[in-house]
Coordinates of C-alpha atoms and ligand atoms in Angstrom, one line a residue:
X1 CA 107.9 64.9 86.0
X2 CA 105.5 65.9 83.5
X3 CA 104.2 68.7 86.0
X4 CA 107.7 69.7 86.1
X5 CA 108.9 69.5 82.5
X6 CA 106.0 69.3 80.5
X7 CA 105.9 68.0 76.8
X8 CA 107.3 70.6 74.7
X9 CA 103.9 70.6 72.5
X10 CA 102.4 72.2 75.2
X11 CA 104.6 75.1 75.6
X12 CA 105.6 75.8 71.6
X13 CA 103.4 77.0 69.4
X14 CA 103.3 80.7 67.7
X15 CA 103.7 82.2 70.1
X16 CA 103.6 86.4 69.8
X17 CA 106.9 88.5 70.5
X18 CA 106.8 92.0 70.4
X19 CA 110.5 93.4 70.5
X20 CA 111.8 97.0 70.6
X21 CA 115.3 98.3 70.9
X22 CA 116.6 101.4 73.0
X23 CA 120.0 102.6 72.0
X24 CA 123.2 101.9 70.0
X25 CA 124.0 100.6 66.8
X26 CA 125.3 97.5 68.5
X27 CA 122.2 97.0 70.2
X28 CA 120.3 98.0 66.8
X29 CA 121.9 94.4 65.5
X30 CA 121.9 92.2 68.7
X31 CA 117.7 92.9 68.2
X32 CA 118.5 91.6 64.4
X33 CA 119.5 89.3 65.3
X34 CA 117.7 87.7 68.3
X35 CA 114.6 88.3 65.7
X36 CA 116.4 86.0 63.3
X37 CA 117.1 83.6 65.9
X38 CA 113.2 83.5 67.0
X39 CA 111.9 84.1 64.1
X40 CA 113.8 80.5 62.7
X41 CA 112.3 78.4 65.7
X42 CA 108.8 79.6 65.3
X43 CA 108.2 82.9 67.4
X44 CA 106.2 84.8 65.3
X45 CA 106.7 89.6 65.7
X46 CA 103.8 91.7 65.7
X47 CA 103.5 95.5 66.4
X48 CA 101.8 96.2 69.3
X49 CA 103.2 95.4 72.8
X50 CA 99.5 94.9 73.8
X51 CA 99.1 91.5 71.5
X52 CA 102.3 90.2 72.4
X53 CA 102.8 87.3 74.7
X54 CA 106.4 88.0 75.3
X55 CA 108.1 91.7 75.3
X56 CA 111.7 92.3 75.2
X57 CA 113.2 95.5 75.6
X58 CA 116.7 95.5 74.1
X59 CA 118.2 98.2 76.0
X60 CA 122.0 99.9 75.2
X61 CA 123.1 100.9 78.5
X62 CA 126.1 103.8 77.5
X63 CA 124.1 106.6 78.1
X64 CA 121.0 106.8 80.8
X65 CA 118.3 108.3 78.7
X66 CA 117.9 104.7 76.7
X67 CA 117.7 103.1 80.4
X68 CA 115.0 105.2 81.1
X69 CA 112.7 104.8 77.9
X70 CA 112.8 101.1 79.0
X71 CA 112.1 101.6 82.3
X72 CA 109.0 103.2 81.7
X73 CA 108.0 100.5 79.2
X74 CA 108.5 98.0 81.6
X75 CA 106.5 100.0 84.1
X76 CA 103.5 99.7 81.5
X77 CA 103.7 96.1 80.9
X78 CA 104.0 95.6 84.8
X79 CA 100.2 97.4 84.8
X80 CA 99.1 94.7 82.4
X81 CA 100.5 92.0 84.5
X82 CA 98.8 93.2 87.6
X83 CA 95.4 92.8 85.6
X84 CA 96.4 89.6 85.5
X85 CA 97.5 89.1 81.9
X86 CA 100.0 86.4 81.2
X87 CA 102.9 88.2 79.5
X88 CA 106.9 87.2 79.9
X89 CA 108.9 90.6 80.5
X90 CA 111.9 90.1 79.3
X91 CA 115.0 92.6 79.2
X92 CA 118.2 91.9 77.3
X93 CA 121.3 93.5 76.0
X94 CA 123.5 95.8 78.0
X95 CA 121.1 97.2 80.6
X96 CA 120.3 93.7 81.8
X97 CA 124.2 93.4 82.5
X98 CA 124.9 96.2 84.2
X99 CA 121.5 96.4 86.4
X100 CA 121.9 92.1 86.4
X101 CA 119.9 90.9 89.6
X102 CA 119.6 94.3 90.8
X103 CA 116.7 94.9 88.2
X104 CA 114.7 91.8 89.1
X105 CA 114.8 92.7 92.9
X106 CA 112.9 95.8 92.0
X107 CA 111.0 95.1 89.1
X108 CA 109.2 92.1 89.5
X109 CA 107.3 91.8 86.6
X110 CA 110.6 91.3 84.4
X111 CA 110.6 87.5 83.9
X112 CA 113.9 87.5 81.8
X113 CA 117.4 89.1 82.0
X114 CA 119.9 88.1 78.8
X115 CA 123.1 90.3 78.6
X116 CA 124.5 91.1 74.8
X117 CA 126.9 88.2 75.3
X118 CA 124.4 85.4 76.0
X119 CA 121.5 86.3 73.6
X120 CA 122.3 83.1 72.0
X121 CA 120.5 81.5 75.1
X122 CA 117.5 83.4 74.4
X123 CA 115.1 81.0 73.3
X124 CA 116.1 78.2 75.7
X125 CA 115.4 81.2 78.6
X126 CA 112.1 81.8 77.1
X127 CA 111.5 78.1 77.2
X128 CA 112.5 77.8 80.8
X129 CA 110.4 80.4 81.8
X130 CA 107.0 79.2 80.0
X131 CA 107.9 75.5 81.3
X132 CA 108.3 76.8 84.9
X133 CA 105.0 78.9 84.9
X134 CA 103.1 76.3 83.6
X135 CA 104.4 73.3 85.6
X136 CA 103.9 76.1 88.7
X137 CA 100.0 76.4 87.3
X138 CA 99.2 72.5 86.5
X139 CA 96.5 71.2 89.2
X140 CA 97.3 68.1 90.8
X141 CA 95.7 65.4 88.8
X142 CA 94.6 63.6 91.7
X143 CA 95.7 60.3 94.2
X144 CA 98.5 58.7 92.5
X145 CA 99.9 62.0 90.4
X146 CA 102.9 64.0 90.5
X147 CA 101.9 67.3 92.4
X148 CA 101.9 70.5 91.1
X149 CA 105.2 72.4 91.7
X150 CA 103.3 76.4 92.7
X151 CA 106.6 78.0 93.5
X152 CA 108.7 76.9 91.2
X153 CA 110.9 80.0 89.7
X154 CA 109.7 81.7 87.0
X155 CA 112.6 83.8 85.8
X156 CA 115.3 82.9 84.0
X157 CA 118.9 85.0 83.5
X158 CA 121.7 84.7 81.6
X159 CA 124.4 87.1 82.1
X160 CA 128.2 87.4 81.8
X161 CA 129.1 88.6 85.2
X162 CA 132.9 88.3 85.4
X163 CA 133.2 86.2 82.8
X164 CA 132.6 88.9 80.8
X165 CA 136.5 89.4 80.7
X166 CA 137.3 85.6 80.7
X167 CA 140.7 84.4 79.2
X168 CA 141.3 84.4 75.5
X169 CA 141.5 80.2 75.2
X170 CA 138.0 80.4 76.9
X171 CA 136.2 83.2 75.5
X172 CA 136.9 81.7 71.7
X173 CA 136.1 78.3 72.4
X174 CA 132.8 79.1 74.4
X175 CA 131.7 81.6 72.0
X176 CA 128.1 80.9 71.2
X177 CA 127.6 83.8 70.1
X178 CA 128.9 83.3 67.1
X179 CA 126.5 80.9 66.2
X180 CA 124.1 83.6 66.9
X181 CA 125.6 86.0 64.5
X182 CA 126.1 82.8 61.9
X183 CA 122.3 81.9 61.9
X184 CA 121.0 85.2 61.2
X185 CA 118.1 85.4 58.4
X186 CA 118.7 86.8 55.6
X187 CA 115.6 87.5 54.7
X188 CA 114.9 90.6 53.1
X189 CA 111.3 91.3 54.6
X190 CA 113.2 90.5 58.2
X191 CA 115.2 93.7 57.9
X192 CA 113.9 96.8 58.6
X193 CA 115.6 98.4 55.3
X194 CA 116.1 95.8 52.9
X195 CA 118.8 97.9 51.6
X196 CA 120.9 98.3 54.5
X197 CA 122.4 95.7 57.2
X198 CA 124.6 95.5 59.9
X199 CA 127.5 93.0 60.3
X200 CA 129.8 93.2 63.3
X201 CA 133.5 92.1 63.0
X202 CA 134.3 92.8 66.4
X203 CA 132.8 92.8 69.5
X204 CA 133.2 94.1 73.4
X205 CA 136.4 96.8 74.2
X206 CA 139.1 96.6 75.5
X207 CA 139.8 100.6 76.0
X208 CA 138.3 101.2 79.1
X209 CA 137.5 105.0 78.9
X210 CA 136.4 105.9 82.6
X211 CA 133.1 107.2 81.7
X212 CA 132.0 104.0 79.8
X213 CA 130.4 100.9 80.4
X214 CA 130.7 99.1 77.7
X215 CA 133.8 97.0 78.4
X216 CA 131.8 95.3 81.1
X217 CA 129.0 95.1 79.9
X218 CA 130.1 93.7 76.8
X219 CA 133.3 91.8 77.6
X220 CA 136.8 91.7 76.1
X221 CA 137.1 92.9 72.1
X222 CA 136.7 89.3 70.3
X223 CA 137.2 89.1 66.6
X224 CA 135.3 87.5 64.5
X225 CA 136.8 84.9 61.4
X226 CA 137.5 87.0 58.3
X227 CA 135.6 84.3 56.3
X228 CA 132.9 84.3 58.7
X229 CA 132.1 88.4 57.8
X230 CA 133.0 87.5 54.1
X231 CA 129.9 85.1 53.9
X232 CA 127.8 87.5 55.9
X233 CA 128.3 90.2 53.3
X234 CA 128.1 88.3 50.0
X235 CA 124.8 86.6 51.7
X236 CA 123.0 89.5 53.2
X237 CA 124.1 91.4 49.2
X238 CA 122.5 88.4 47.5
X239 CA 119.6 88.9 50.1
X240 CA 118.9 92.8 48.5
X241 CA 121.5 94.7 50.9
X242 CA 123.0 97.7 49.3
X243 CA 124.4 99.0 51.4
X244 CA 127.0 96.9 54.9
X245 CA 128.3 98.9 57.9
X246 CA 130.7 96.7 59.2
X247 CA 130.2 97.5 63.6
X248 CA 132.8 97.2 66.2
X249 CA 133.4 99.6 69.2
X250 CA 137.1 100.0 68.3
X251 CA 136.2 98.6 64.7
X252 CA 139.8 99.6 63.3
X253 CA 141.5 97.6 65.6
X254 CA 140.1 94.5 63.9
X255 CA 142.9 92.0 63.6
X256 CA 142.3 87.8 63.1
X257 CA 145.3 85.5 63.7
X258 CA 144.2 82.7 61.9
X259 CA 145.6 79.2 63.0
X260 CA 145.6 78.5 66.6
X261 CA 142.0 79.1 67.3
X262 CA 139.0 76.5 66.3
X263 CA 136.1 75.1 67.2
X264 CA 135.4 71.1 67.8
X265 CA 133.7 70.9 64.9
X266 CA 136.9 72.5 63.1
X267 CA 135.4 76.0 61.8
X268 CA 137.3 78.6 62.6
X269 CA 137.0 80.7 65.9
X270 CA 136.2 84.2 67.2
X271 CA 139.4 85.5 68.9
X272 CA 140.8 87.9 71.5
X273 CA 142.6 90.5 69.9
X274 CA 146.5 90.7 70.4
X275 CA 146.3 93.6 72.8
X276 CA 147.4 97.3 72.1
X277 CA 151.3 96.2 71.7
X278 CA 150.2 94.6 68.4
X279 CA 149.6 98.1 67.4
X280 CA 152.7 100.0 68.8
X281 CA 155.2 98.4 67.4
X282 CA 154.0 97.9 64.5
X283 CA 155.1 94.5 63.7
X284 CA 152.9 91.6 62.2
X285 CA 153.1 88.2 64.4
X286 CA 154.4 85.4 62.5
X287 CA 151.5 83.5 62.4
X288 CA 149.1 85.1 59.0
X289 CA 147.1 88.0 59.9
X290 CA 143.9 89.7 59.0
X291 CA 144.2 93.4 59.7
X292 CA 141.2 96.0 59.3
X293 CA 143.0 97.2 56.2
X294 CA 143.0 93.5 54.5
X295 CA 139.2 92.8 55.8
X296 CA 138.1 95.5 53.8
X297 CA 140.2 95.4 51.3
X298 CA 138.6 91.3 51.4
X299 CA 135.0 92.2 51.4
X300 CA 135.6 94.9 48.8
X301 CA 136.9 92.4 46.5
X302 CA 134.9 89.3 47.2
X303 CA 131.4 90.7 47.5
X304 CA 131.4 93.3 44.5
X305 CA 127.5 93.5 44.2
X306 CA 128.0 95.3 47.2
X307 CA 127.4 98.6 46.4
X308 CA 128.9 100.7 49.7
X309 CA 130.7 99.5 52.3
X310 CA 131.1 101.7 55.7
X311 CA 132.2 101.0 59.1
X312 CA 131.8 102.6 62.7
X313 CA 133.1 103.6 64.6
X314 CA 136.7 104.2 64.3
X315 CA 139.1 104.8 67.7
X316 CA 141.1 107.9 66.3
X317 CA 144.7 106.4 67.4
X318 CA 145.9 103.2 65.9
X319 CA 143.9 104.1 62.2
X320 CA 146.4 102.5 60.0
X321 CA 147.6 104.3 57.1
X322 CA 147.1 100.9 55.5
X323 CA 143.0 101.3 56.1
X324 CA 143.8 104.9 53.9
X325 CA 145.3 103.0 51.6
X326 CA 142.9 100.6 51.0
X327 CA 139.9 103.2 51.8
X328 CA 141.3 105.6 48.6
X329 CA 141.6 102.4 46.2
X330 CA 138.5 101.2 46.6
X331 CA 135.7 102.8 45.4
X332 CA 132.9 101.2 47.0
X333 CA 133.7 101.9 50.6
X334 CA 132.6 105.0 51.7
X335 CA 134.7 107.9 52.9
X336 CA 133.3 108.3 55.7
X337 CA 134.7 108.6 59.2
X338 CA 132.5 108.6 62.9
X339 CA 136.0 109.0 65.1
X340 CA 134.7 110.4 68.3
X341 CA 137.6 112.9 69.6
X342 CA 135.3 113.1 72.9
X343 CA 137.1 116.2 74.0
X344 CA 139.2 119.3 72.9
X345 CA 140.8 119.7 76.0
X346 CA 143.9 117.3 77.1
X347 CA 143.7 117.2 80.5
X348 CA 139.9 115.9 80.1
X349 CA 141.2 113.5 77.5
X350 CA 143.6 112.2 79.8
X351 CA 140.9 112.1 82.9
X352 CA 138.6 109.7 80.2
X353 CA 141.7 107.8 79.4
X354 CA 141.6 108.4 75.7
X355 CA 144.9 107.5 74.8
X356 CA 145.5 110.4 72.6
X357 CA 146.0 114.2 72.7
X358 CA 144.4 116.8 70.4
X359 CA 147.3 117.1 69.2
X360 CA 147.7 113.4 67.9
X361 CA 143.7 113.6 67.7
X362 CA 144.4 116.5 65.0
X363 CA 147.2 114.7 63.3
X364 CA 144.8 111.8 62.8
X365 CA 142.1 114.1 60.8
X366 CA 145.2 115.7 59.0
X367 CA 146.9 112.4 57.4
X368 CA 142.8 110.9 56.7
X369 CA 142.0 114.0 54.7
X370 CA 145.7 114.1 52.7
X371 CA 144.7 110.7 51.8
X372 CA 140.9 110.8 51.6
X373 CA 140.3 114.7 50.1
X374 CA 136.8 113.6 50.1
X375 CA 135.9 112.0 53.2
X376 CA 134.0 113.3 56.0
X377 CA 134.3 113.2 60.0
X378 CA 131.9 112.7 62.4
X379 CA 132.1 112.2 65.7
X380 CA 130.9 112.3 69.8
X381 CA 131.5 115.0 72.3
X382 CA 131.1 114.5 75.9
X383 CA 130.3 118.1 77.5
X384 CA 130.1 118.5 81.3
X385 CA 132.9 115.9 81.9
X386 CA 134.0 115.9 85.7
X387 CA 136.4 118.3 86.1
X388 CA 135.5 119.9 82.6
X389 CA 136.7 123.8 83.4
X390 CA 135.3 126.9 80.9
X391 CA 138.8 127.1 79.4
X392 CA 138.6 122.9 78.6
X393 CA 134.8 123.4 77.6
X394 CA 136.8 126.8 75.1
X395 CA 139.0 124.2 73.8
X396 CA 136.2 122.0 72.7
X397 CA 134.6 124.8 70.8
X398 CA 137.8 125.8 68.8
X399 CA 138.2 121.6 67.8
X400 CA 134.9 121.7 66.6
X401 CA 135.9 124.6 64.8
X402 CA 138.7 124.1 63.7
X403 CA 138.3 120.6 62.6
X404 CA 135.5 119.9 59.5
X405 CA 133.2 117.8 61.3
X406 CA 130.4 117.4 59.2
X407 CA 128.3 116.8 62.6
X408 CA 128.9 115.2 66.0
X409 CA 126.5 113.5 68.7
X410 CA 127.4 115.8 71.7
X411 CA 126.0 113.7 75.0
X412 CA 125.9 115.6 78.6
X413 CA 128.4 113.9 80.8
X414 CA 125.5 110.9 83.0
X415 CA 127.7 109.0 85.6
X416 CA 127.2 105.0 84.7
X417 CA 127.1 102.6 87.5
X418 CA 130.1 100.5 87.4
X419 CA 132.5 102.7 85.7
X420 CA 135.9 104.2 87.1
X421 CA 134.7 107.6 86.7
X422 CA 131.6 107.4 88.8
X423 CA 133.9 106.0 91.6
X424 CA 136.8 108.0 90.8
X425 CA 135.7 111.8 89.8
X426 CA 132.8 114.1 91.2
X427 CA 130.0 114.9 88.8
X428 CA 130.8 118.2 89.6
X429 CA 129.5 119.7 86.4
X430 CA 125.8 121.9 87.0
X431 CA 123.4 120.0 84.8
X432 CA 122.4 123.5 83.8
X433 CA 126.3 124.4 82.8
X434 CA 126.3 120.7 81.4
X435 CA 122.8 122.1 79.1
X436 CA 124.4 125.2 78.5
X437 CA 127.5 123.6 77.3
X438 CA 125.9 120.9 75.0
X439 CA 123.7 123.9 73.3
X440 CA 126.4 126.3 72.6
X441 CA 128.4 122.9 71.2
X442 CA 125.4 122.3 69.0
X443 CA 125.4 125.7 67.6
X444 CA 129.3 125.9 67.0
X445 CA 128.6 122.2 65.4
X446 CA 125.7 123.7 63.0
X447 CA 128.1 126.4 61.9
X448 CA 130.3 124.0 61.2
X449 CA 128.4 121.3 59.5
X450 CA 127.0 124.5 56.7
X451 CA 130.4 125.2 56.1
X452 CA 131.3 121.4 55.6
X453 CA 127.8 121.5 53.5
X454 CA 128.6 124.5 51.5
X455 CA 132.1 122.7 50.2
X456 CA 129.9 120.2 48.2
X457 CA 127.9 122.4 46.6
X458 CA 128.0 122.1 42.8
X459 CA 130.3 118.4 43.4
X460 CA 129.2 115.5 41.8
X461 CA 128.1 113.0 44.3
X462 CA 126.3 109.8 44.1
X463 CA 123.5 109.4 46.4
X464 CA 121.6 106.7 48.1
X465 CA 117.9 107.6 48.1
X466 CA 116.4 106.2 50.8
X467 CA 113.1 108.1 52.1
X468 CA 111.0 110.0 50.6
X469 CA 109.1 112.8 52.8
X470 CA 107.1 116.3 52.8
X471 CA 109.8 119.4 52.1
X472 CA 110.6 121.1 55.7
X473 CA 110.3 125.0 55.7
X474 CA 113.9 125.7 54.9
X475 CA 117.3 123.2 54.0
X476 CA 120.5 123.5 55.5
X477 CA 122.3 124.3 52.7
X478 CA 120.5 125.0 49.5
X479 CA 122.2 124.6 45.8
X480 CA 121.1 127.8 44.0
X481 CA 117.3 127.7 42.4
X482 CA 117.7 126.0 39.3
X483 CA 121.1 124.3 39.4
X484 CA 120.8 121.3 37.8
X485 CA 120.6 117.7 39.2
X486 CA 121.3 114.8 37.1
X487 CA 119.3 111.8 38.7
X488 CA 119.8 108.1 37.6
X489 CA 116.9 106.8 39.6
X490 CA 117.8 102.9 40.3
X491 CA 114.9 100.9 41.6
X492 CA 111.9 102.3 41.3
X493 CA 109.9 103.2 44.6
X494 CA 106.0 103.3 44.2
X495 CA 106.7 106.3 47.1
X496 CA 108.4 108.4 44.9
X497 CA 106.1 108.3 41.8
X498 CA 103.0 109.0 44.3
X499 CA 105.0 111.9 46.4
X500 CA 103.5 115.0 45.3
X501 CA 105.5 117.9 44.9
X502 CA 105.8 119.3 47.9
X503 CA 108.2 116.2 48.7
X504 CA 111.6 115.4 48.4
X505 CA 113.7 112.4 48.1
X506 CA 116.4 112.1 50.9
X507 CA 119.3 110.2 50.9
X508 CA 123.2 109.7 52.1
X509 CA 126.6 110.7 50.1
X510 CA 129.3 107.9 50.5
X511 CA 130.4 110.1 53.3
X512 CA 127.0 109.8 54.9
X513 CA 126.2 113.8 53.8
X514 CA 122.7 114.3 54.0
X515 CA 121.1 115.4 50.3
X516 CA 117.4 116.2 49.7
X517 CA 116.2 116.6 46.4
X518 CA 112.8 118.3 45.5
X519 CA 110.6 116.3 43.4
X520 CA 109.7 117.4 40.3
Ligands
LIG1 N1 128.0 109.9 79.6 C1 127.7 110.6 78.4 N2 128.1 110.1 77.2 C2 128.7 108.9 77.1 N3 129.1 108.2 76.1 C3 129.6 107.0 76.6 N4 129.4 107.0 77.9 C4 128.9 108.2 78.3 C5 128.5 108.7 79.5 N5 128.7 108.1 80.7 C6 129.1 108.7 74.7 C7 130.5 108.8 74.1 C8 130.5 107.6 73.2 C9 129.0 107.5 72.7 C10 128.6 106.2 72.2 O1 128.3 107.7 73.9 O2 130.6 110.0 73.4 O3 131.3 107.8 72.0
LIG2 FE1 133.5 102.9 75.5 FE2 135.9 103.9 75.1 FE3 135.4 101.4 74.3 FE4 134.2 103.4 73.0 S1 136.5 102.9 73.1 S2 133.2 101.5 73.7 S3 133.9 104.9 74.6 S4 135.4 102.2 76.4

């Protein structure tokens, strides 16, 4: 037995992680928080792949260029594992989801696979693979010992599979991750900007676009307890944070029923959201609600050392006028808006079941900025979409016109394993029409964004400085030589009193506009 399981003093230790993240937002705070989680039991980070014991490779799996990056890391740990160095590959997060078994059969030097909804596991996988390798090396002790087990498995996997999409009663009451999100550190140093921090409200989709994996990769939307996020924010604000994006994929369609759902141990649960109906007719279920509109509302009031509070990303339909409400009355959340419209072109909407037209898309924009005069859009673009005709891709170009997008992310169209529209559509796009497209997007976009720019020149804005760095040959949109700017400096950043004067500070408007300032 002890060749088998050996005693855990053998096996714990610090023990050297190196972790790096490819991709998303999402996948940006499922690393966070798997650091926390290690970090607590003893694991200790370092910088360089090459001292590290155990790599993981957090990997979003949405678009294929993340997928790639990781590949070719894990190609170059495989290398140091075939000169015979004793490292534990592990990938987690989306990519291990969606590849699953599939990515063991062909890389075998990945030791570990933890989709986004079992990182809670993580350190009892790690465990389980460092008990296995070593009970597989012990050496038989001799007549009368237990004998060495040499092929015992040494990999370890923890995915969703179908249960991904498992009932509501289920999902809530097996939710360990929640316990992942609840035992995050809050400490300061453990962030990578002690200013900023991530808390998600809701997690997993239930949209189902065509083109997108992410509603099987990361299961039904579950909402987390209002009180739950509260805590978060006032802990991580008392911890330094600034600044709180609240995440969700569809984070407006936030909505807690409190009551029916707990845990054993009596806290409240994580939840399955009502289901689009909730939203279309409008009514409120008996039973007392937390919309988006009150959780914000909530945070702003509870957690007022929080100085801006922002949220992505928004699904355009179903953006209550209540969240416009609560968004213009309180001045710490940030006017700002990443609402991907995806397409200008309906019948390319409809193909990536959307849910909207641009019609409805534009009507969206209209009633935010009649509310909000001074918020700002972003949002994606998918060019190259199957299907996707000159006159669509022309349509596209007069939205990002028309609209005052002050940028977007514009993706070329990549088929995802596992979706409807790699099983359903042709890729029939050109990659070379799909570059064409995404360039002549990005220069229609840059138009755009000046114009957006240009409307804030001579405003009053306040800014959160956040880097400091060497002055690039020429600004988007430059303020007049010797307008004035009024700083009130808070904090003071050793950075900025060394920079010499070739530098600026940079920093973000509530609505996330981009403002350098020249040092003086
Ligand atoms: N191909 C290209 N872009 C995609 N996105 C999601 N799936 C795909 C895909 N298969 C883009 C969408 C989404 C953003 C996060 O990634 O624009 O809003
Ligand atoms: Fe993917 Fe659509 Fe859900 Fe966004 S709303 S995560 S694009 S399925």
């Amino acid at each position: 037995l002890l060749a088998v399981f050996p005693p855990r003093a053998t096996l714990v230790g610090p023990v050297r992680v190196y972790l790096e993240t490819f991709g998303c937002q999402m996948t940006e705070l499922d690393s966070a928080l798997v650091r926390g989680h290690l970090a607590a039991m003893g694991y200790r980070f370092v910088e360089d792949h090459a001292q590290a014991q155990v790599v993981l490779y957090t990997t979003c799996s949405v678009r294929e260029l993340a997928e790639q990056k990781a590949y070719s890391r894990i190609g170059e740990v495989g290398v140091r594992k075939r000169e015979g160095e004793e490292i534990i590959l592990g990938v987690l997060g989306c990519m291990a989801e969606r590849d699953g078994l599939d990515l063991l059969r062909r890389h075998p030097q990945v030791a570990l696979l933890c989709g986004p909804a079992e990182l809670d596991r993580l350190p009892q996988l790690i465990d389980n693979v460092r008990r296995a390798r070593a009970a597989a090396t012990a050496e038989p002790r001799g007549e009368g010992s237990i004998p060495a087990v040499r092929n015992a498995s040494s990999r370890a996997v923890a995915l969703a599979g179908n249960r991904s999409r498992r009932s509501a009663t289920l999902s809530a009451a097996e939710d360990g991750l929640e316990s992942l999100d609840l035992s995050r550190a809050f400490d300061p140093d453990a962030r990578e900007n002690p200013w900023s921090a991530y808390v998600r409200i809701t997690r997993g989709c239930n949209k189902f676009c065509t083109y997108c994996v992410v509603p099987y990769t990361r299961g039904a939307e579950v909402h987390r307890p209002p009180e739950h996020i509260v805590e978060e924010c006032r802990r991580l604000v008392d911890s330094g944070a600034v600044e709180i994006t609240l995440l969700g994929q569809t984070v407006n369609h936030y909505r807690y029923t409190h009551g029916p759902a707990v845990t054993l141990d009596g806290r409240a649960a994580p939840q399955v959201g009502p289901g689009l109906q909730a939203f279309r007719d409008g009514s409120r279920p008996a039973a007392r609600t937390t919309t988006f509109a009150d959780l914000l509302h909530l945070i702003h009031e509870r957690v007022p050392g929080l100085r801006r509070l922002r949220f992505v990303t928004s699904y355009p339909r179903d953006f209550g006028d209540d969240v416009r409400a609560v968004m213009r009355d309180s001045p710490r959340i940030c006017r700002y808006l990443h609402a991907p419209a995806q397409s200008g072109s309906d019948p390319v909407l409809a193909r990536m079941n959307r849910g909207y037209t641009v019609a409805e898309y534009e009507a969206f924009v209209e009633r935010t900025f009649a509310a909000l005069p001074d918020a700002s859009l972003a949002g994606d673009i998918i060019v190259g979409f199957p299907g996707e005709t000159d006159a669509d891709f022309d349509a596209t170009c007069s939205l990002v016109r028309r609209l005052p997008f002050k940028n977007n992310f514009i993706f070329k169209y990549s088929p995802r394993p596992g979706t409807v529209a790699i099983d359903r559509f042709a890729d029939d796009v050109p990659d070379e029409v799909k570059r064409w497209r995404n360039n002549a997007l990005l220069a229609i976009q840059s138009e755009t964004s000046a114009r957006v720019h240009a409307g804030w020149v001579g405003r009053t804005v306040d800014v959160l400085f956040d880097a400091v760095r060497e002055r690039p040959a020429q600004g988007a949109v430059r303020a007049a030589p010797g307008t004035p700017v009024t700083l009130r400096v808070r904090g003071e950043d050793p950075a900025l009193q060394a920079a010499p004067s070739a530098w600026q500070a940079v920093g973000r408007t509530r609505g996330d506009l981009i403002v350098a300032v020249d040092l003086p």
